[in-house]
Amino acid sequence: MEIRELAVPGAWVVTPRRFQDERGTFVESFKASEFEKATGRPFELHQVNCSVSAAGVLRGIHYTEDPPGQAKYVTCVRGAFLDVVVDLRPGSPTYGRWDSVLLDDVDRRSVFLSEGLGHAILSLEDESTVTYLCSIEYTPESDRDLDAFDPRLGIEWPKVGRDGTPLTYLRSPKDAAAPPFS
């Protein structure tokens, strides 16, 4: 397992070793001891979510007010997503910076986001499926959203899916009405 920090401190990409034979593939996608060694912190699990999306579905930018904040461990189990992390921690030297990682069912990477970071995913093909391991249970009163297309953030969203087909972005009404970063 390889774990490296992204350009947004507090976010890591985890690339597991894959074991393949005639039966299929085995992946160890999380190991507490290796995670704690690389990140310097434990990950306490309180909720697991699963989301299935059509190509072009854009979910986010979502975050939970900090405190309490919500850490997430995100894995694509089918298809492909562009996973985007945004630093929303006031006073952080990287406040407003974003980074992205391709999560797919080939490399089986995961992304860990610390509390205070925003998160969005864009599905790059139909039936893409992602799981979120969450450090706290969903708390609607602390849930917040930002406009994923805010020019101040300047996120470079792909215009084509994994198969080269043009993407038509689809957001929930809540995400489409989200306020700008500023």
PDB file of C-alpha atoms in Angstrom:
ATOM      1  CA  MET A   1       0.000   0.000   0.000  1.00  0.00           C
ATOM      2  CA  GLU A   2       1.340   3.411  -0.989  1.00  0.00           C
ATOM      3  CA  ILE A   3      -0.008   6.501   0.799  1.00  0.00           C
ATOM      4  CA  ARG A   4       0.962  10.013  -0.278  1.00  0.00           C
ATOM      5  CA  GLU A   5      -0.306  13.427   0.711  1.00  0.00           C
ATOM      6  CA  LEU A   6      -1.977  15.537  -1.969  1.00  0.00           C
ATOM      7  CA  ALA A   7      -1.317  19.229  -2.711  1.00  0.00           C
ATOM      8  CA  VAL A   8      -4.004  19.963  -0.108  1.00  0.00           C
ATOM      9  CA  PRO A   9      -2.491  19.072   3.288  1.00  0.00           C
ATOM     10  CA  GLY A  10      -4.723  16.702   5.221  1.00  0.00           C
ATOM     11  CA  ALA A  11      -5.764  14.793   2.089  1.00  0.00           C
ATOM     12  CA  TRP A  12      -4.042  11.578   1.051  1.00  0.00           C
ATOM     13  CA  VAL A  13      -4.346   9.225  -1.886  1.00  0.00           C
ATOM     14  CA  VAL A  14      -4.046   5.541  -1.043  1.00  0.00           C
ATOM     15  CA  THR A  15      -2.925   3.173  -3.796  1.00  0.00           C
ATOM     16  CA  PRO A  16      -3.339  -0.446  -2.728  1.00  0.00           C
ATOM     17  CA  ARG A  17      -1.423  -3.431  -3.966  1.00  0.00           C
ATOM     18  CA  ARG A  18      -3.533  -5.588  -6.232  1.00  0.00           C
ATOM     19  CA  PHE A  19      -3.285  -9.362  -6.243  1.00  0.00           C
ATOM     20  CA  GLN A  20      -4.573 -10.857  -9.464  1.00  0.00           C
ATOM     21  CA  ASP A  21      -4.899 -14.425 -10.667  1.00  0.00           C
ATOM     22  CA  GLU A  22      -7.320 -16.527 -12.713  1.00  0.00           C
ATOM     23  CA  ARG A  23     -10.004 -16.044 -10.021  1.00  0.00           C
ATOM     24  CA  GLY A  24      -9.964 -12.256 -10.193  1.00  0.00           C
ATOM     25  CA  THR A  25      -8.464  -9.475  -8.087  1.00  0.00           C
ATOM     26  CA  PHE A  26      -7.947  -8.986  -4.355  1.00  0.00           C
ATOM     27  CA  VAL A  27      -7.273  -5.520  -2.933  1.00  0.00           C
ATOM     28  CA  GLU A  28      -6.553  -4.519   0.659  1.00  0.00           C
ATOM     29  CA  SER A  29      -8.060  -1.036   0.484  1.00  0.00           C
ATOM     30  CA  PHE A  30      -7.581   0.040   4.108  1.00  0.00           C
ATOM     31  CA  LYS A  31      -5.201  -1.062   6.848  1.00  0.00           C
ATOM     32  CA  ALA A  32      -5.318   0.951  10.084  1.00  0.00           C
ATOM     33  CA  SER A  33      -1.654   0.452  11.005  1.00  0.00           C
ATOM     34  CA  GLU A  34      -0.368   1.650   7.604  1.00  0.00           C
ATOM     35  CA  PHE A  35      -2.879   4.493   7.499  1.00  0.00           C
ATOM     36  CA  GLU A  36      -1.869   5.747  10.973  1.00  0.00           C
ATOM     37  CA  LYS A  37       1.838   5.452  10.164  1.00  0.00           C
ATOM     38  CA  ALA A  38       1.452   7.539   6.981  1.00  0.00           C
ATOM     39  CA  THR A  39      -1.033  10.153   8.234  1.00  0.00           C
ATOM     40  CA  GLY A  40      -0.127  10.365  11.916  1.00  0.00           C
ATOM     41  CA  ARG A  41      -3.736   9.865  12.994  1.00  0.00           C
ATOM     42  CA  PRO A  42      -6.293   7.118  13.471  1.00  0.00           C
ATOM     43  CA  PHE A  43      -9.492   6.855  11.468  1.00  0.00           C
ATOM     44  CA  GLU A  44     -12.602   6.159  13.509  1.00  0.00           C
ATOM     45  CA  LEU A  45     -15.551   4.845  11.498  1.00  0.00           C
ATOM     46  CA  HIS A  46     -19.140   5.898  12.327  1.00  0.00           C
ATOM     47  CA  GLN A  47     -21.045   5.696   9.036  1.00  0.00           C
ATOM     48  CA  VAL A  48     -20.677   4.055   5.608  1.00  0.00           C
ATOM     49  CA  ASN A  49     -22.395   5.469   2.509  1.00  0.00           C
ATOM     50  CA  CYS A  50     -22.640   4.128  -1.035  1.00  0.00           C
ATOM     51  CA  SER A  51     -23.569   6.184  -4.084  1.00  0.00           C
ATOM     52  CA  VAL A  52     -24.227   5.037  -7.674  1.00  0.00           C
ATOM     53  CA  SER A  53     -24.070   7.677 -10.408  1.00  0.00           C
ATOM     54  CA  ALA A  54     -24.645   8.072 -14.137  1.00  0.00           C
ATOM     55  CA  ALA A  55     -21.925   9.609 -16.303  1.00  0.00           C
ATOM     56  CA  GLY A  56     -21.761  13.370 -15.730  1.00  0.00           C
ATOM     57  CA  VAL A  57     -23.285  13.345 -12.245  1.00  0.00           C
ATOM     58  CA  LEU A  58     -21.420  15.895 -10.123  1.00  0.00           C
ATOM     59  CA  ARG A  59     -21.885  15.628  -6.365  1.00  0.00           C
ATOM     60  CA  GLY A  60     -20.508  18.468  -4.263  1.00  0.00           C
ATOM     61  CA  ILE A  61     -18.628  20.464  -3.175  1.00  0.00           C
ATOM     62  CA  HIS A  62     -19.805  19.189   0.230  1.00  0.00           C
ATOM     63  CA  TYR A  63     -18.306  19.675   3.668  1.00  0.00           C
ATOM     64  CA  THR A  64     -19.254  19.557   7.322  1.00  0.00           C
ATOM     65  CA  GLU A  65     -18.677  22.596   9.551  1.00  0.00           C
ATOM     66  CA  ASP A  66     -15.504  22.205  11.561  1.00  0.00           C
ATOM     67  CA  PRO A  67     -15.930  21.544  14.426  1.00  0.00           C
ATOM     68  CA  PRO A  68     -17.083  18.871  14.391  1.00  0.00           C
ATOM     69  CA  GLY A  69     -15.955  18.278  10.794  1.00  0.00           C
ATOM     70  CA  GLN A  70     -16.198  14.961   9.050  1.00  0.00           C
ATOM     71  CA  ALA A  71     -13.258  12.956   7.764  1.00  0.00           C
ATOM     72  CA  LYS A  72     -13.966  10.659   4.800  1.00  0.00           C
ATOM     73  CA  TYR A  73     -12.274   7.679   3.201  1.00  0.00           C
ATOM     74  CA  VAL A  74     -13.606   7.441  -0.366  1.00  0.00           C
ATOM     75  CA  THR A  75     -13.244   4.438  -2.688  1.00  0.00           C
ATOM     76  CA  CYS A  76     -14.609   3.762  -6.182  1.00  0.00           C
ATOM     77  CA  VAL A  77     -15.756   0.142  -6.381  1.00  0.00           C
ATOM     78  CA  ARG A  78     -17.134   0.305  -9.933  1.00  0.00           C
ATOM     79  CA  GLY A  79     -16.585   2.679 -12.859  1.00  0.00           C
ATOM     80  CA  ALA A  80     -14.636   5.910 -12.505  1.00  0.00           C
ATOM     81  CA  PHE A  81     -14.819   9.266 -10.737  1.00  0.00           C
ATOM     82  CA  LEU A  82     -12.755  12.402 -10.629  1.00  0.00           C
ATOM     83  CA  ASP A  83     -12.434  13.053  -6.888  1.00  0.00           C
ATOM     84  CA  VAL A  84     -11.779  16.697  -5.960  1.00  0.00           C
ATOM     85  CA  VAL A  85     -10.584  17.918  -2.554  1.00  0.00           C
ATOM     86  CA  VAL A  86     -10.773  21.638  -1.610  1.00  0.00           C
ATOM     87  CA  ASP A  87      -9.100  23.234   1.418  1.00  0.00           C
ATOM     88  CA  LEU A  88     -11.838  25.132   3.282  1.00  0.00           C
ATOM     89  CA  ARG A  89      -9.969  25.615   6.567  1.00  0.00           C
ATOM     90  CA  PRO A  90      -9.784  29.342   7.387  1.00  0.00           C
ATOM     91  CA  GLY A  91      -6.211  30.361   8.148  1.00  0.00           C
ATOM     92  CA  SER A  92      -4.736  27.417   6.269  1.00  0.00           C
ATOM     93  CA  PRO A  93      -1.829  28.392   3.986  1.00  0.00           C
ATOM     94  CA  THR A  94      -3.549  26.371   1.237  1.00  0.00           C
ATOM     95  CA  TYR A  95      -7.056  27.805   1.828  1.00  0.00           C
ATOM     96  CA  GLY A  96      -8.983  27.626  -1.458  1.00  0.00           C
ATOM     97  CA  ARG A  97      -6.504  25.239  -3.113  1.00  0.00           C
ATOM     98  CA  TRP A  98      -7.868  22.104  -4.733  1.00  0.00           C
ATOM     99  CA  ASP A  99      -6.388  18.854  -5.956  1.00  0.00           C
ATOM    100  CA  SER A 100      -7.905  15.887  -7.755  1.00  0.00           C
ATOM    101  CA  VAL A 101      -7.411  12.151  -8.119  1.00  0.00           C
ATOM    102  CA  LEU A 102      -8.872   9.649 -10.557  1.00  0.00           C
ATOM    103  CA  LEU A 103     -10.645   6.927  -8.584  1.00  0.00           C
ATOM    104  CA  ASP A 104     -11.586   3.897 -10.645  1.00  0.00           C
ATOM    105  CA  ASP A 105     -12.090   0.155 -10.661  1.00  0.00           C
ATOM    106  CA  VAL A 106      -8.681  -0.397 -12.276  1.00  0.00           C
ATOM    107  CA  ASP A 107      -6.140   1.108  -9.876  1.00  0.00           C
ATOM    108  CA  ARG A 108      -8.535   0.913  -6.892  1.00  0.00           C
ATOM    109  CA  ARG A 109      -7.164   4.076  -5.255  1.00  0.00           C
ATOM    110  CA  SER A 110      -8.894   5.713  -2.306  1.00  0.00           C
ATOM    111  CA  VAL A 111      -8.798   9.287  -1.023  1.00  0.00           C
ATOM    112  CA  PHE A 112      -8.770  10.273   2.638  1.00  0.00           C
ATOM    113  CA  LEU A 113      -9.997  13.784   3.525  1.00  0.00           C
ATOM    114  CA  SER A 114      -9.410  15.312   6.943  1.00  0.00           C
ATOM    115  CA  GLU A 115     -11.985  17.417   8.735  1.00  0.00           C
ATOM    116  CA  GLY A 116     -12.378  20.899   7.230  1.00  0.00           C
ATOM    117  CA  LEU A 117     -11.857  19.847   3.609  1.00  0.00           C
ATOM    118  CA  GLY A 118     -14.504  20.102   0.914  1.00  0.00           C
ATOM    119  CA  HIS A 119     -15.238  17.209  -1.402  1.00  0.00           C
ATOM    120  CA  ALA A 120     -16.794  16.643  -4.821  1.00  0.00           C
ATOM    121  CA  ILE A 121     -16.955  13.725  -7.222  1.00  0.00           C
ATOM    122  CA  LEU A 122     -17.744  13.657 -10.932  1.00  0.00           C
ATOM    123  CA  SER A 123     -18.871  10.333 -12.403  1.00  0.00           C
ATOM    124  CA  LEU A 124     -16.985   9.527 -15.592  1.00  0.00           C
ATOM    125  CA  GLU A 125     -19.204   6.630 -16.697  1.00  0.00           C
ATOM    126  CA  ASP A 126     -22.650   5.186 -16.054  1.00  0.00           C
ATOM    127  CA  GLU A 127     -23.212   3.085 -12.937  1.00  0.00           C
ATOM    128  CA  SER A 128     -20.050   4.352 -11.255  1.00  0.00           C
ATOM    129  CA  THR A 129     -20.194   3.393  -7.592  1.00  0.00           C
ATOM    130  CA  VAL A 130     -18.376   4.979  -4.678  1.00  0.00           C
ATOM    131  CA  THR A 131     -18.297   4.172  -0.960  1.00  0.00           C
ATOM    132  CA  TYR A 132     -17.586   6.722   1.768  1.00  0.00           C
ATOM    133  CA  LEU A 133     -16.342   5.695   5.192  1.00  0.00           C
ATOM    134  CA  CYS A 134     -17.187   8.610   7.508  1.00  0.00           C
ATOM    135  CA  SER A 135     -15.728   9.632  10.873  1.00  0.00           C
ATOM    136  CA  ILE A 136     -19.044  10.995  12.170  1.00  0.00           C
ATOM    137  CA  GLU A 137     -22.655  10.326  11.338  1.00  0.00           C
ATOM    138  CA  TYR A 138     -24.440  12.649   8.932  1.00  0.00           C
ATOM    139  CA  THR A 139     -25.483  15.828  10.736  1.00  0.00           C
ATOM    140  CA  PRO A 140     -27.753  17.917   8.484  1.00  0.00           C
ATOM    141  CA  GLU A 141     -27.408  21.018  10.663  1.00  0.00           C
ATOM    142  CA  SER A 142     -23.626  21.026  10.017  1.00  0.00           C
ATOM    143  CA  ASP A 143     -23.788  20.046   6.319  1.00  0.00           C
ATOM    144  CA  ARG A 144     -22.647  22.741   3.877  1.00  0.00           C
ATOM    145  CA  ASP A 145     -22.228  23.081   0.101  1.00  0.00           C
ATOM    146  CA  LEU A 146     -20.251  25.258  -2.307  1.00  0.00           C
ATOM    147  CA  ASP A 147     -20.682  25.838  -6.038  1.00  0.00           C
ATOM    148  CA  ALA A 148     -18.405  23.377  -7.843  1.00  0.00           C
ATOM    149  CA  PHE A 149     -18.218  25.746 -10.837  1.00  0.00           C
ATOM    150  CA  ASP A 150     -17.153  28.845  -8.883  1.00  0.00           C
ATOM    151  CA  PRO A 151     -14.507  30.544 -11.071  1.00  0.00           C
ATOM    152  CA  ARG A 152     -12.574  31.636  -7.980  1.00  0.00           C
ATOM    153  CA  LEU A 153     -11.824  27.977  -7.248  1.00  0.00           C
ATOM    154  CA  GLY A 154     -11.080  27.273 -10.916  1.00  0.00           C
ATOM    155  CA  ILE A 155     -11.628  23.528 -10.736  1.00  0.00           C
ATOM    156  CA  GLU A 156     -10.851  21.908 -14.080  1.00  0.00           C
ATOM    157  CA  TRP A 157     -13.747  19.508 -14.584  1.00  0.00           C
ATOM    158  CA  PRO A 158     -13.318  16.961 -17.393  1.00  0.00           C
ATOM    159  CA  LYS A 159     -15.532  17.478 -20.409  1.00  0.00           C
ATOM    160  CA  VAL A 160     -15.439  13.825 -21.533  1.00  0.00           C
ATOM    161  CA  GLY A 161     -16.009  10.553 -19.725  1.00  0.00           C
ATOM    162  CA  ARG A 162     -13.670   7.602 -19.418  1.00  0.00           C
ATOM    163  CA  ASP A 163     -14.819   6.293 -22.818  1.00  0.00           C
ATOM    164  CA  GLY A 164     -14.292   9.660 -24.550  1.00  0.00           C
ATOM    165  CA  THR A 165     -18.006  10.509 -24.706  1.00  0.00           C
ATOM    166  CA  PRO A 166     -18.826  14.168 -23.926  1.00  0.00           C
ATOM    167  CA  LEU A 167     -20.197  14.660 -20.401  1.00  0.00           C
ATOM    168  CA  THR A 168     -23.367  16.570 -19.614  1.00  0.00           C
ATOM    169  CA  TYR A 169     -23.081  17.688 -16.005  1.00  0.00           C
ATOM    170  CA  LEU A 170     -26.003  16.791 -13.764  1.00  0.00           C
ATOM    171  CA  ARG A 171     -26.282  18.206 -10.241  1.00  0.00           C
ATOM    172  CA  SER A 172     -28.939  18.032  -7.575  1.00  0.00           C
ATOM    173  CA  PRO A 173     -31.028  21.200  -7.144  1.00  0.00           C
ATOM    174  CA  LYS A 174     -29.267  21.705  -3.793  1.00  0.00           C
ATOM    175  CA  ASP A 175     -25.801  21.512  -5.381  1.00  0.00           C
ATOM    176  CA  ALA A 176     -26.832  23.730  -8.307  1.00  0.00           C
ATOM    177  CA  ALA A 177     -28.031  26.410  -5.838  1.00  0.00           C
ATOM    178  CA  ALA A 178     -24.938  26.194  -3.613  1.00  0.00           C
ATOM    179  CA  PRO A 179     -23.261  29.492  -2.762  1.00  0.00           C
ATOM    180  CA  PRO A 180     -19.916  30.532  -4.261  1.00  0.00           C
ATOM    181  CA  PHE A 181     -16.629  30.051  -2.449  1.00  0.00           C
ATOM    182  CA  SER A 182     -16.270  33.786  -1.877  1.00  0.00           C
TER     183      SER A 182
END
